[in-house]
XYZ file of C-alpha atoms in Angstrom:
435
model
C 0.101 -0.033 -0.061
C 1.223 3.452 -0.891
C 2.486 5.784 2.034
C -0.410 7.840 3.770
C -0.710 11.501 3.014
C -0.046 13.749 6.068
C -3.324 13.922 7.949
C -2.735 17.236 9.473
C -3.994 20.439 7.535
C -1.944 21.554 4.570
C -1.231 25.271 3.823
C -4.206 25.030 1.587
C -6.863 24.550 4.327
C -9.659 27.154 4.279
C -13.433 26.837 4.887
C -14.011 30.565 4.826
C -14.747 32.124 1.329
C -13.449 35.484 2.605
C -9.847 34.131 2.653
C -7.904 34.599 -0.519
C -6.529 30.884 -0.134
C -10.025 29.602 -0.336
C -10.006 30.218 -3.929
C -6.699 28.610 -4.788
C -6.990 25.598 -6.839
C -3.628 24.114 -5.773
C -4.462 24.474 -2.119
C -7.943 23.090 -2.653
C -6.531 19.879 -4.378
C -4.143 19.299 -1.511
C -6.978 19.478 0.948
C -9.158 17.161 -1.204
C -6.579 14.576 -1.179
C -5.851 14.850 2.455
C -9.401 14.718 3.481
C -10.275 11.851 1.089
C -7.335 10.006 2.456
C -8.509 10.473 6.145
C -12.136 9.385 5.134
C -10.824 6.345 3.220
C -8.745 5.142 6.249
C -11.782 5.847 8.673
C -14.995 4.741 6.791
C -17.232 5.711 9.662
C -19.553 7.439 7.253
C -19.846 4.582 4.815
C -23.570 4.289 5.018
C -24.538 8.001 5.107
C -24.706 9.081 1.474
C -23.529 7.839 -2.011
C -20.596 10.115 -1.911
C -18.575 7.994 0.605
C -19.131 4.632 -1.282
C -17.971 6.366 -4.424
C -14.738 7.481 -2.729
C -13.997 4.279 -1.027
C -14.636 2.136 -4.215
C -12.562 4.505 -6.305
C -9.742 4.503 -3.775
C -9.875 0.687 -3.547
C -9.286 0.371 -7.136
C -6.240 2.502 -6.723
C -4.699 0.184 -4.196
C -5.739 2.553 -1.452
C -4.006 5.661 -2.717
C -6.171 8.676 -3.322
C -3.480 10.262 -5.316
C -4.289 7.813 -7.926
C -7.845 8.943 -8.263
C -8.793 10.520 -11.662
C -10.307 13.969 -11.851
C -13.660 12.308 -12.888
C -13.609 10.063 -9.925
C -12.899 12.922 -7.609
C -15.684 14.957 -9.153
C -18.020 12.000 -8.844
C -17.474 12.138 -5.285
C -18.052 15.833 -4.990
C -21.425 15.686 -7.117
C -22.773 12.839 -4.942
C -22.588 14.950 -1.703
C -25.719 16.628 -1.148
C -24.824 18.413 1.990
C -26.890 16.693 4.618
C -24.042 17.263 7.016
C -24.604 13.832 8.850
C -20.886 13.051 8.299
C -19.960 16.263 10.005
C -22.039 15.450 12.965
C -20.478 11.756 13.057
C -16.960 12.837 12.255
C -14.406 12.516 15.112
C -11.839 14.841 13.410
C -13.879 18.202 13.129
C -12.892 21.856 13.938
C -16.059 21.752 16.035
C -14.377 19.274 18.287
C -11.120 21.061 18.200
C -9.360 18.253 16.619
C -5.976 18.901 14.858
C -7.107 17.401 11.524
C -9.647 20.181 11.075
C -11.795 17.982 8.865
C -15.082 19.419 7.545
C -16.137 17.297 4.609
C -19.340 19.240 3.644
C -17.437 22.622 3.688
C -14.751 21.173 1.590
C -17.375 20.088 -0.909
C -18.903 23.505 -0.834
C -15.501 25.005 -1.560
C -14.865 22.567 -4.465
C -18.151 23.566 -6.028
C -17.383 27.248 -5.451
C -13.915 27.148 -7.132
C -15.052 25.058 -10.081
C -18.062 27.673 -10.576
C -15.408 30.535 -10.500
C -13.281 28.619 -13.021
C -15.821 27.340 -15.377
C -18.914 29.695 -14.598
C -22.193 28.648 -12.909
C -24.087 26.313 -14.994
C -27.762 27.263 -16.210
C -29.418 24.724 -14.115
C -27.608 25.925 -11.034
C -28.310 29.631 -11.787
C -32.054 28.819 -12.152
C -32.418 26.795 -8.824
C -30.339 29.394 -6.978
C -33.114 31.916 -7.537
C -36.199 30.518 -5.815
C -37.602 33.964 -5.130
C -37.521 34.797 -8.881
C -39.215 31.400 -9.550
C -41.662 31.928 -6.933
C -42.703 35.406 -8.057
C -43.072 34.033 -11.632
C -45.316 31.156 -10.614
C -47.278 33.327 -8.020
C -48.293 35.822 -10.812
C -50.432 33.018 -12.385
C -50.430 29.906 -10.113
C -53.301 27.979 -11.606
C -51.594 28.285 -15.089
C -48.199 27.485 -13.660
C -49.392 24.370 -11.705
C -51.210 23.102 -14.794
C -48.041 23.580 -16.868
C -45.931 21.607 -14.450
C -48.265 18.730 -14.268
C -48.133 18.293 -18.303
C -45.930 15.449 -19.443
C -44.660 17.370 -22.394
C -43.692 20.206 -20.141
C -41.975 17.873 -17.783
C -39.965 16.172 -20.518
C -38.944 19.634 -21.786
C -37.780 20.645 -18.301
C -35.702 17.482 -18.190
C -33.983 18.007 -21.459
C -33.358 21.767 -21.213
C -32.889 22.135 -17.421
C -32.063 18.730 -16.111
C -35.054 18.613 -13.744
C -36.124 14.882 -13.652
C -39.563 14.468 -15.135
C -40.770 12.008 -12.395
C -39.774 14.379 -9.487
C -42.834 15.623 -7.559
C -42.849 19.379 -7.598
C -44.661 21.435 -5.149
C -47.666 23.490 -6.500
C -47.630 27.278 -6.244
C -50.022 28.488 -3.667
C -53.086 30.365 -4.670
C -52.147 32.955 -2.181
C -48.529 33.727 -0.949
C -47.775 33.864 2.697
C -46.794 37.481 2.053
C -50.229 38.260 0.615
C -51.858 36.555 3.378
C -49.970 38.564 5.815
C -50.837 41.761 4.177
C -54.498 40.878 3.921
C -54.916 39.617 7.748
C -52.116 41.833 9.482
C -49.849 40.675 12.286
C -51.369 39.947 15.896
C -51.662 42.779 18.250
C -48.396 43.622 20.175
C -48.709 42.150 23.780
C -48.099 44.707 26.537
C -45.506 42.389 28.213
C -44.410 39.883 25.389
C -42.896 36.552 26.459
C -40.410 36.875 23.585
C -39.881 39.150 20.487
C -39.930 37.019 17.327
C -39.055 37.921 13.665
C -40.473 35.050 11.663
C -38.323 33.891 8.826
C -40.889 31.902 6.748
C -38.591 31.010 3.840
C -39.120 31.198 0.171
C -40.785 27.784 -0.031
C -43.318 28.672 2.622
C -44.039 32.027 0.950
C -44.752 30.610 -2.544
C -45.598 27.050 -2.122
C -46.894 26.186 1.195
C -48.014 29.019 3.363
C -49.579 26.784 6.097
C -46.335 26.663 8.374
C -45.997 30.415 8.162
C -49.538 31.039 9.176
C -49.288 28.347 11.866
C -45.955 30.100 13.205
C -47.870 33.566 13.466
C -50.671 31.732 15.252
C -48.612 29.694 17.692
C -46.121 32.478 18.584
C -49.076 34.731 19.207
C -50.837 32.179 21.250
C -47.797 32.100 23.411
C -47.681 35.801 24.099
C -44.806 36.773 21.681
C -44.522 40.120 19.828
C -44.331 38.895 16.377
C -43.042 40.683 13.140
C -42.179 39.316 9.739
C -39.617 41.770 8.218
C -38.669 42.036 4.621
C -36.553 39.100 3.683
C -35.250 36.965 0.701
C -34.010 33.365 0.161
C -31.294 32.468 2.878
C -28.881 31.783 -0.043
C -28.327 27.988 0.577
C -29.322 27.092 -3.053
C -26.902 29.494 -4.446
C -24.067 28.309 -2.186
C -24.842 24.821 -2.898
C -24.535 25.468 -6.576
C -21.252 27.154 -6.257
C -22.636 30.712 -6.744
C -20.862 32.395 -3.619
C -21.264 35.973 -4.936
C -25.071 35.465 -5.146
C -25.278 33.663 -1.842
C -23.593 36.735 -0.339
C -25.914 39.237 -2.065
C -28.788 37.197 -0.491
C -27.122 37.187 3.001
C -26.383 40.995 2.971
C -29.957 41.801 2.011
C -31.303 39.721 4.957
C -28.778 41.085 7.357
C -29.504 44.722 6.283
C -33.309 44.222 6.655
C -33.344 42.177 9.979
C -30.233 43.425 11.947
C -32.341 46.549 13.220
C -34.808 44.137 14.857
C -32.246 42.008 16.330
C -30.802 45.199 18.155
C -34.329 45.649 19.372
C -34.317 42.247 21.113
C -35.950 40.236 18.398
C -34.783 36.729 17.500
C -34.824 35.566 13.938
C -37.013 32.455 14.068
C -36.761 30.380 10.926
C -39.335 27.807 10.074
C -36.982 25.733 7.796
C -33.921 24.054 9.547
C -31.842 24.624 6.443
C -32.357 28.429 6.650
C -31.574 28.576 10.229
C -28.437 26.485 9.648
C -27.505 28.799 6.666
C -27.857 31.922 8.435
C -26.313 31.061 11.843
C -23.471 28.761 10.464
C -22.601 29.872 7.065
C -23.171 33.602 6.869
C -20.125 34.250 9.206
C -17.914 32.304 6.443
C -19.487 34.145 3.704
C -19.220 37.777 4.977
C -16.719 39.467 7.237
C -17.392 41.649 10.164
C -18.952 41.757 13.609
C -22.382 42.658 12.339
C -22.660 39.325 10.589
C -21.783 37.549 13.596
C -24.358 39.568 15.692
C -26.984 38.677 13.302
C -26.047 34.935 13.083
C -26.083 34.827 16.873
C -29.658 35.930 16.887
C -31.024 33.186 14.562
C -32.864 30.348 16.042
C -35.016 27.552 15.030
C -38.805 28.320 15.812
C -39.172 25.344 18.191
C -35.830 26.097 19.845
C -37.370 29.526 21.025
C -40.723 27.962 21.985
C -38.931 25.272 23.991
C -37.176 28.060 25.846
C -40.490 29.342 26.683
C -41.542 25.889 27.885
C -38.466 25.734 30.074
C -39.288 29.109 31.662
C -42.950 27.820 32.414
C -44.417 30.166 29.735
C -45.367 27.737 26.960
C -49.044 27.577 26.326
C -50.505 24.189 26.938
C -54.209 25.058 26.630
C -54.746 22.441 23.819
C -58.204 21.862 22.697
C -57.702 18.891 20.507
C -55.132 16.048 19.806
C -53.564 14.634 16.693
C -53.141 11.144 18.516
C -50.178 9.408 16.782
C -47.590 11.233 14.969
C -44.790 9.858 12.756
C -41.957 12.656 13.086
C -39.199 12.873 10.711
C -35.914 14.507 12.029
C -34.486 16.839 9.416
C -30.641 16.463 9.035
C -30.064 20.334 9.185
C -31.875 20.336 12.307
C -29.528 17.665 13.912
C -26.493 19.669 12.495
C -27.351 22.572 14.677
C -27.210 20.480 17.837
C -30.321 21.960 19.657
C -32.071 18.743 20.263
C -35.445 17.559 18.872
C -37.417 20.526 20.257
C -40.405 20.115 17.803
C -40.765 16.647 18.940
C -40.566 17.555 22.458
C -43.296 20.272 22.074
C -45.585 18.054 20.272
C -45.358 15.726 23.100
C -46.885 18.405 25.416
C -50.169 17.845 23.527
C -52.405 15.434 25.628
C -52.912 12.183 24.131
C -49.979 12.268 21.724
C -47.716 9.477 20.869
C -44.742 10.423 18.763
C -42.639 7.920 16.754
C -39.323 9.440 15.862
C -37.862 8.605 12.269
C -34.210 9.514 12.292
C -33.020 8.999 8.758
C -32.332 11.333 5.776
C -34.847 11.713 3.003
C -32.052 12.527 0.502
C -33.820 15.514 -0.918
C -31.303 17.990 0.458
C -31.924 21.310 -1.344
C -32.270 20.847 -5.054
C -30.214 17.588 -5.402
C -33.125 15.369 -5.723
C -34.720 17.277 -8.366
C -31.704 16.638 -10.898
C -32.068 14.035 -13.544
C -28.907 12.238 -12.655
C -29.767 12.118 -8.950
C -33.417 11.574 -8.504
C -33.334 7.689 -8.590
C -30.363 7.777 -6.111
C -32.343 10.245 -3.703
C -35.265 7.741 -3.632
C -32.922 4.952 -2.998
C -30.906 6.586 -0.259
C -34.218 8.117 1.326
C -35.861 4.763 1.676
C -34.952 4.097 5.278
C -36.870 7.360 6.101
C -39.873 6.653 3.947
C -40.118 3.016 5.565
C -39.924 4.542 8.880
C -42.732 6.835 8.294
C -44.917 4.222 6.603
C -44.259 1.635 9.265
C -45.209 4.022 12.155
C -48.694 3.617 11.043
C -49.490 7.119 12.573
C -52.560 9.302 12.085
C -50.266 12.214 11.394
C -46.989 12.578 9.636
C -44.659 15.545 10.535
C -41.328 16.970 9.672
C -39.765 20.511 10.122
C -38.149 20.363 6.588
C -40.523 21.480 3.755
C -38.341 19.704 1.059
C -38.212 16.437 3.180
C -41.958 16.674 3.257
C -42.194 16.728 -0.548
C -39.805 13.822 -0.782
C -41.876 11.742 1.722
C -45.023 12.765 -0.059
C -43.437 11.368 -3.314
C -42.701 8.039 -1.688
C -45.662 7.637 0.599
C -48.445 9.704 -1.075
C -48.829 11.633 2.166
C -47.715 15.169 2.749
C -46.412 15.613 6.328
C -47.350 18.673 8.371
C -44.792 20.939 9.916
C -44.674 20.587 13.657
C -45.828 24.233 13.884
C -49.107 23.333 12.022
C -49.481 20.290 14.499
C -49.393 22.625 17.376
C -51.675 25.425 15.732
C -54.348 22.768 15.044
C -54.109 21.388 18.604
C -54.800 24.881 19.887
C -58.306 24.509 18.189
C -61.342 22.431 18.647
C -60.990 19.341 16.143
C -63.113 19.700 13.092
C -65.167 16.902 11.678
């Protein structure tokens, strides 16, 4: 077997796109070989996603020497990583744990995508998928027509041929009324005299344009718990752009969100994200995208919605005046929620509802941003998500739930049932059961 590569970081180590060496191809190549070699020797993550089996098989074909991997083999490993971050959670060598190896596989992959995009340009499909607000606005202009078109076989075939979006992938329908329009029509709840917390809701572009239900539930649940609620101007968190290698557009999205919401942060508001991917992006990735103390100040104020509600529960301020119960719930745990290390707070809060029995399904659905939508990865996504799908089916619960709206789409694709967001479960339980 060939001599092992030095496991300690090379001079090319960088996970921060504000550093000049982040963009150095030679430094990146050193780090790819170093990290791939450590992962090949460890193999703890062999069953987490298709990226690692591809790495291990290719390395084995080269007598255990990652330096023998072809450019195509390395690119295959990079392309098969869909950023679930489960490996970072499981890895014993991370910066998070202060290990000298400083290994962060998901951020290395993001760097590789960013450097390639800078060298070769951002591909058309990645540019399109990086702009969910623009896509949402286009569909929201005529949702009935847009939904009709997306259900037509010819249209789906053309989308696959021209854009690489798999013809069989379940796509969410555009909402008849966006969350923004609903909010303008109904208004925000009255400000409590002594609020239990100050909450700036970050509903996400998906909730706004496709599924306003969780956004409406967030307003209701926070108001029910005595919170001061605002919903400031915002745009996509930038994760789709970052995942596609378009760092500059991700920075633009981040700057706009910080400029809009930082004044509220300084008034004592927490930025409560409905989607775990958005909270992860804003609190963990923004400081690596943009320099400055203001970015860190903003990131420190970002929370998961249930994280905030659970703090109210701990303080004895969580409203438990539930009027109905969903009974049994199959709850899927999103990977990006686990990556934040805050615990399963939505599950814990649903358990406060009388008569509830929650079955926890801890497995990745392999949707992960836009990865499952792509022609070349759709079938793989369904294969790697099967453990989660089987767990949700076998629970035999009355209600399915997950915090991640894209995991919900993937679960619906596999089971025929669209899970509720836990905020929707809570909001319904505060009301008398209908019919």
